[in-house]
C-alpha positions as a LaTeX table, in Angstrom:
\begin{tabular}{lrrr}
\hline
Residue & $x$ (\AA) & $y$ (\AA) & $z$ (\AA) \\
\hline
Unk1 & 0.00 & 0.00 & 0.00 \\
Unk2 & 2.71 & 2.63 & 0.93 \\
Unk3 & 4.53 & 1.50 & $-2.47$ \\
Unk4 & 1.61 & 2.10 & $-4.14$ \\
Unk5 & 1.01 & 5.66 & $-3.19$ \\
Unk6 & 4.94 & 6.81 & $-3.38$ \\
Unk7 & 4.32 & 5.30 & $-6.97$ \\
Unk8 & 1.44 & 7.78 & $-7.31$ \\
Unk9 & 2.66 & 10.89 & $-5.53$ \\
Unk10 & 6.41 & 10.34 & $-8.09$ \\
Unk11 & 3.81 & 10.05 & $-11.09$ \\
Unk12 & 2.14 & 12.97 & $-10.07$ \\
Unk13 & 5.00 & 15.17 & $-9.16$ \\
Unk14 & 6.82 & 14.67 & $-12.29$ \\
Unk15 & 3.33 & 15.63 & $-14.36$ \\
Unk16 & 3.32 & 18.66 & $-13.02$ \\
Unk17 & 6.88 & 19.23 & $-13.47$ \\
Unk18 & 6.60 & 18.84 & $-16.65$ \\
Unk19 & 2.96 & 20.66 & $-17.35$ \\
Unk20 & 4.91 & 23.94 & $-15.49$ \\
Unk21 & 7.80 & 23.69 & $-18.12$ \\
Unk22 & 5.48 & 23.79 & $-21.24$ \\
Unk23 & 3.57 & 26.14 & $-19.98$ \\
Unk24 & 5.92 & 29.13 & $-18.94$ \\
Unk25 & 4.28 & 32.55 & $-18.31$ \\
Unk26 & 5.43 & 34.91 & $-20.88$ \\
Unk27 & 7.20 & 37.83 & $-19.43$ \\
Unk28 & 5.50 & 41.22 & $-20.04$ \\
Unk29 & 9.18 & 42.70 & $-20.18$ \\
Unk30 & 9.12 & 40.39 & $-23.22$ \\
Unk31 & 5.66 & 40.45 & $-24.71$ \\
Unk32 & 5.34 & 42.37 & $-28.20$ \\
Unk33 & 3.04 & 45.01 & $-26.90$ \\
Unk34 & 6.08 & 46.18 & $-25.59$ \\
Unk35 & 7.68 & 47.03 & $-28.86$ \\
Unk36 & 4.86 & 48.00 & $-30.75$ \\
Unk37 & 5.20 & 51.07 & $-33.16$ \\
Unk38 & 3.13 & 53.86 & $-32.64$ \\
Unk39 & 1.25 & 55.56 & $-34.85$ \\
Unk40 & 0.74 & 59.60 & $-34.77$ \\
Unk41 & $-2.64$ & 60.98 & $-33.11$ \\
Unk42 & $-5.50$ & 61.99 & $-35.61$ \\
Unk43 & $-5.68$ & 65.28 & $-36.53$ \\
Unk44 & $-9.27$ & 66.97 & $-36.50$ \\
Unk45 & $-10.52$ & 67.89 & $-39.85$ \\
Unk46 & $-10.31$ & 71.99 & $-40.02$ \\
Unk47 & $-12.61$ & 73.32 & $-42.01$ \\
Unk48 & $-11.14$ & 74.74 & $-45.39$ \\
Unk49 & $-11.29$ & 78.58 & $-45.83$ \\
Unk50 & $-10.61$ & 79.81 & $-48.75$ \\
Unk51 & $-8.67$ & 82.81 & $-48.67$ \\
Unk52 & $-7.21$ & 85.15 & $-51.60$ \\
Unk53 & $-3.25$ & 83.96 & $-51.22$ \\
Unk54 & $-3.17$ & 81.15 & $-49.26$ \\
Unk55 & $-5.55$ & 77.76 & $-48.91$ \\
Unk56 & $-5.45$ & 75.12 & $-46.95$ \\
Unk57 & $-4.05$ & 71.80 & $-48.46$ \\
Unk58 & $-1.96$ & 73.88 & $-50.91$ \\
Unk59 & 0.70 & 75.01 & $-48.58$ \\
Unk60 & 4.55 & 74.66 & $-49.26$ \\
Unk61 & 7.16 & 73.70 & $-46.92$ \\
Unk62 & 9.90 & 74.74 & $-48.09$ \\
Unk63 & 12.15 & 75.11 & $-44.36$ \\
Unk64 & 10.19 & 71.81 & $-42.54$ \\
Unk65 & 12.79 & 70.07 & $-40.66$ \\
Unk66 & 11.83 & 66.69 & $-41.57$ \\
Unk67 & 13.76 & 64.95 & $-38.23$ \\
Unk68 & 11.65 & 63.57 & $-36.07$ \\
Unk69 & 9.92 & 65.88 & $-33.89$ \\
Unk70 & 6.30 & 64.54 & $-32.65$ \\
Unk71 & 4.69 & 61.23 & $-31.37$ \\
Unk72 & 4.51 & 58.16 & $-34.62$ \\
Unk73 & 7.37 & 59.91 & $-36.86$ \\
Unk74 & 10.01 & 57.46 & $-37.41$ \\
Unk75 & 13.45 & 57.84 & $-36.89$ \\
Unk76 & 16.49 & 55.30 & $-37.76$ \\
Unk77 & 18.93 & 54.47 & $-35.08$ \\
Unk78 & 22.30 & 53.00 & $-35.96$ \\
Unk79 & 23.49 & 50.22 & $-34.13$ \\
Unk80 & 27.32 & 50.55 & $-32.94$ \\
Unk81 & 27.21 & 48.85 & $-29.84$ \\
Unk82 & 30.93 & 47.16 & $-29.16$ \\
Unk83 & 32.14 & 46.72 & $-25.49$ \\
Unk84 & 35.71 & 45.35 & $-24.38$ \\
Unk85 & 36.30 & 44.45 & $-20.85$ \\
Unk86 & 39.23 & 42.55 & $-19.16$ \\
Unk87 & 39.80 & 41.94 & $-15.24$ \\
Unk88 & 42.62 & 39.81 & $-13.53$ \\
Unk89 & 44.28 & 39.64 & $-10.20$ \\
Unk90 & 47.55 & 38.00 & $-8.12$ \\
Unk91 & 47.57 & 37.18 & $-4.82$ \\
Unk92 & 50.28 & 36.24 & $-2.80$ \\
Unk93 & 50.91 & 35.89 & 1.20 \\
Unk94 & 53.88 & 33.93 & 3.25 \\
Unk95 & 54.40 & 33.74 & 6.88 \\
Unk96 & 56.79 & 31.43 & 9.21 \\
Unk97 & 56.86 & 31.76 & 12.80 \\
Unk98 & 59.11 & 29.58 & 14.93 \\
Unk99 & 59.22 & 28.69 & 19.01 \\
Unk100 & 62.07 & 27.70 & 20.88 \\
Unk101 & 61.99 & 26.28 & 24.68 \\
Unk102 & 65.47 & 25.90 & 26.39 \\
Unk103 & 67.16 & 22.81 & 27.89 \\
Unk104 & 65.93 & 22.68 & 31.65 \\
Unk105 & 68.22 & 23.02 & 34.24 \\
Unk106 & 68.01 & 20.78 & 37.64 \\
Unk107 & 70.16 & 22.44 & 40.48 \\
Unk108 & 72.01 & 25.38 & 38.26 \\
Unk109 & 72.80 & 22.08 & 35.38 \\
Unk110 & 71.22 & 20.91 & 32.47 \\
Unk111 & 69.80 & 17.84 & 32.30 \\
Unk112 & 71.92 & 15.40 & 30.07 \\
Unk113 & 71.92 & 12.26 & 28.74 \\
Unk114 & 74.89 & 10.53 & 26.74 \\
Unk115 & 76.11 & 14.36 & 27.21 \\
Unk116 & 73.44 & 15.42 & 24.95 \\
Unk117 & 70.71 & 17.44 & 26.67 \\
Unk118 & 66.88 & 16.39 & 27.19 \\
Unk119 & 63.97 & 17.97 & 27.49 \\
Unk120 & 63.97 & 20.93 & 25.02 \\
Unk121 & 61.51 & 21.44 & 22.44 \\
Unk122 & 60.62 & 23.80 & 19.66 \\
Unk123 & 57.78 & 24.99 & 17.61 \\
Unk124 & 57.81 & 26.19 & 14.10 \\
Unk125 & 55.32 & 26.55 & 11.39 \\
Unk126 & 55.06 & 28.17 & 7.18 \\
Unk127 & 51.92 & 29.24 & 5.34 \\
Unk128 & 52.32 & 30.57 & 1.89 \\
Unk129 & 49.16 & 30.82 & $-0.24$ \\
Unk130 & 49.20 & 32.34 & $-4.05$ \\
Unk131 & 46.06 & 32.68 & $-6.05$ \\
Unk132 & 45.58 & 34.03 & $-9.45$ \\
Unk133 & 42.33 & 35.11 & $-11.79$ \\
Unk134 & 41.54 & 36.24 & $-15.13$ \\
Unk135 & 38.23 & 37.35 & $-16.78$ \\
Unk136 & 37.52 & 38.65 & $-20.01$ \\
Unk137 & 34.43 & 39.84 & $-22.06$ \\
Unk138 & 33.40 & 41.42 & $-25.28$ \\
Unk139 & 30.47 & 41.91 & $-27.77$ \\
Unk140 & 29.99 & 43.69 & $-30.90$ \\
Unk141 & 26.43 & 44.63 & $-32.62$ \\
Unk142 & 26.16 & 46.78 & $-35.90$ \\
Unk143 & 23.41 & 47.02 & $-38.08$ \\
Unk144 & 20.57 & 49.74 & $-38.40$ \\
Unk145 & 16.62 & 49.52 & $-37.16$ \\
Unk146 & 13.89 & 52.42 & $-38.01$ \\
Unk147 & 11.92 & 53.06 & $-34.82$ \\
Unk148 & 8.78 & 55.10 & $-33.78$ \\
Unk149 & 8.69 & 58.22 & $-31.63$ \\
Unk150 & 6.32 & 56.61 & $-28.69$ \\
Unk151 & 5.64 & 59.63 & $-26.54$ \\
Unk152 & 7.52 & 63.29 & $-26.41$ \\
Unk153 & 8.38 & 63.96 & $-22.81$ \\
Unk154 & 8.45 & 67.46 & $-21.17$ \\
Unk155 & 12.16 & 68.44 & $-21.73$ \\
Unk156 & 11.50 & 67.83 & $-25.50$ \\
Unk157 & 13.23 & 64.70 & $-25.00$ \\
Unk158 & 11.80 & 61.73 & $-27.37$ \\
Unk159 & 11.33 & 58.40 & $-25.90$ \\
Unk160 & 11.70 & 56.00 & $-29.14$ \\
Unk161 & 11.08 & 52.16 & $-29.20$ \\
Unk162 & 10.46 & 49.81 & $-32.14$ \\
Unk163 & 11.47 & 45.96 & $-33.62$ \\
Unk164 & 12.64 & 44.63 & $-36.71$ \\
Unk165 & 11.87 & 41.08 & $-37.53$ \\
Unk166 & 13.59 & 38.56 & $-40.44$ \\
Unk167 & 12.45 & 35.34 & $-41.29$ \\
Unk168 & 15.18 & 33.28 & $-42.85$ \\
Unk169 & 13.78 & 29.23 & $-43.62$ \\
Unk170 & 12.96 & 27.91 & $-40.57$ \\
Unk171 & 14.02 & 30.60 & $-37.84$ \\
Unk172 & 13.18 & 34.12 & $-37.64$ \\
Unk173 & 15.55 & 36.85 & $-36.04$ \\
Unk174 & 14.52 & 40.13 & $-34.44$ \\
Unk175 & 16.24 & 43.21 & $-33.23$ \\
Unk176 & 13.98 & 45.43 & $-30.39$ \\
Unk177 & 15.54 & 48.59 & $-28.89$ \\
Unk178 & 13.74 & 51.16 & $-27.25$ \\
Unk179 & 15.41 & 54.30 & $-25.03$ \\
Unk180 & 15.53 & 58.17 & $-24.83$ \\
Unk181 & 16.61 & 60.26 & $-27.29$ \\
Unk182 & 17.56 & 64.01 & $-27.81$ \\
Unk183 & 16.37 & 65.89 & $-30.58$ \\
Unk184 & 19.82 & 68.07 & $-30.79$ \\
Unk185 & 21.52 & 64.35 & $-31.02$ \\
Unk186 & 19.66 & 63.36 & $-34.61$ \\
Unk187 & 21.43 & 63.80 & $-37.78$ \\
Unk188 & 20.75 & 65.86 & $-40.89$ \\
Unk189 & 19.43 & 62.65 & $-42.41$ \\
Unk190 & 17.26 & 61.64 & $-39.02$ \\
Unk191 & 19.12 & 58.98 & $-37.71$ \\
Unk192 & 20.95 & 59.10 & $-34.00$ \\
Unk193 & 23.72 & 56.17 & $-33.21$ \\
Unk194 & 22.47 & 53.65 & $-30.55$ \\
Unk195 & 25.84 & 54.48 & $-28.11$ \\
Unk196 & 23.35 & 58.48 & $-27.77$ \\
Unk197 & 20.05 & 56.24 & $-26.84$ \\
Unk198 & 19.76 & 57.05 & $-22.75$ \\
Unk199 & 18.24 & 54.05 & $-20.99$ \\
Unk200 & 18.53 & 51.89 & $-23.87$ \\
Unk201 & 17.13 & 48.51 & $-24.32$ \\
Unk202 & 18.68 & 46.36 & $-26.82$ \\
Unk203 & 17.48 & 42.52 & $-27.63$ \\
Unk204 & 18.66 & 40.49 & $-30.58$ \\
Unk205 & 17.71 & 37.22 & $-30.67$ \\
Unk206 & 15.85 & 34.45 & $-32.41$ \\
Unk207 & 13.18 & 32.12 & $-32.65$ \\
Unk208 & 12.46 & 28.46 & $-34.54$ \\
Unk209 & 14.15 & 25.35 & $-35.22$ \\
Unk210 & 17.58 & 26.73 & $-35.34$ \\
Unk211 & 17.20 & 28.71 & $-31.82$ \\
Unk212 & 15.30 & 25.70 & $-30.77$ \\
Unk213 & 18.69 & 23.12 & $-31.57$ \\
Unk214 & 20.90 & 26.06 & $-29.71$ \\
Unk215 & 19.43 & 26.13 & $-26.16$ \\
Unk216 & 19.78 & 23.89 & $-23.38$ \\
Unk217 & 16.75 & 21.02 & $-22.90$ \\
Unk218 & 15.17 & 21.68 & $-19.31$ \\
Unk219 & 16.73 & 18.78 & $-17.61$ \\
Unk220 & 19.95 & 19.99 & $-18.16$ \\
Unk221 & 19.10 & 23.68 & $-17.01$ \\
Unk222 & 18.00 & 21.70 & $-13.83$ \\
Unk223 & 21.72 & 19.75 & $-13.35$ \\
Unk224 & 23.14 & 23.41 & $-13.98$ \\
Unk225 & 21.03 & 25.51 & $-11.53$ \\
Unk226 & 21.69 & 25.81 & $-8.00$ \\
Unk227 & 19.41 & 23.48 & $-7.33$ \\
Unk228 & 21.72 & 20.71 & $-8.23$ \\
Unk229 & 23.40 & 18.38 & $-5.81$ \\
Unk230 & 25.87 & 17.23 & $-7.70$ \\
\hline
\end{tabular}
């Protein structure tokens, strides 16, 4: 009988186990809604007046800045992410120490024996420890993505955000960013480089067969977590 339920309570245990890993919540950080474009507000119809030298609809603009200025325009932000870092250390201690005890005397002698005196001791000890580490990192991302001005905050500062997906056979690659941006940092041809995006959020990743065959099965995430005895 106890058998039998262990049996049933293992069973059940590992259902669940695996019922939790096919079903992982999506994180909201993560979710597309997150990255969605933005399109510009709708302007209210004005009613046309027709006047002797200018009408509406027919106007020229002939000094427009056409950099992007409002909430929906787009702007292109050039990727030049590339980050170097290196870190190493030495270590090195020593110490000896040493204790000495003298013969012992009896009556203003030493004690002898075979002329060779007895009862003395000594302590001595050595540490030395030496300990060395290296660590080294770097990444490199260049490309370009065309993003959407999401809201215009009150310092005229533009907060930008936007994703570019590519579907290539059987696994598709994306690019998200989203940040801050100054309007005095965008170009003549309205593009700003990613290294002037404050607060910047940067993904690139990928999804399908090929991203699938690339990540670590579930079981062996759980023999390389903390959680791991061994």
């Amino acid at each position: 009988m106890t058998t039998s339920i262990l049996r049933t309570l293992l069973a059940t245990g590992l259902i669940g186990l695996l019922a939790a890993c096919a079903q992982t919540p999506r994180n909201a950080e993560n979710s597309d809604e997150q990255w969605e474009s933005v399109a510009p507000p709708a302007a209210s119809q004005a009613t046309n007046t027709s006047g002797s030298i200018y009408q509406a609809g027919y106007g020229m603009s002939l000094f427009l800045d056409r950099r992007a200025r409002q909430v929906g325009d787009v702007i292109t932000i050039l990727l030049e992410e590339k980050t170097d870092a290196s870190k190493s250390s030495s270590t090195a201690t020593g110490k000896d120490s040493s204790i000495s005890i003298p013969a012992v005397t009896l009556f203003g002698r030493g004690v002898t024996h075979n002329g060779q005196p007895v009862l003395t001791s000594g302590v001595s000890s050595e540490q030395d420890f030496s300990g060395q580490g290296s660590s080294s990192q770097s990444n490199s991302l260049t490309g370009s993505i065309t993003v959407t001005v999401s809201d215009v905050l009150r310092n005229g500062s533009l907060r930008v955000r936007g994703e570019k997906w590519v579907t290539i056979n059987q696994g598709e690659e994306f690019i998200r960013i989203r940040g801050i941006i100054r309007p005095e940092d965008i170009g003549a041809d309205n593009s700003v480089p990613s290294y002037k995006v404050a607060d910047a959020r940067i993904t690139y990743s990928g999804k399908g067969a090929l991203a699938d065959a690339n990540s670590m099965g579930w079981l062996s995430r759980l023999f390389q977590s903390v959680l791991s005895p061994f």
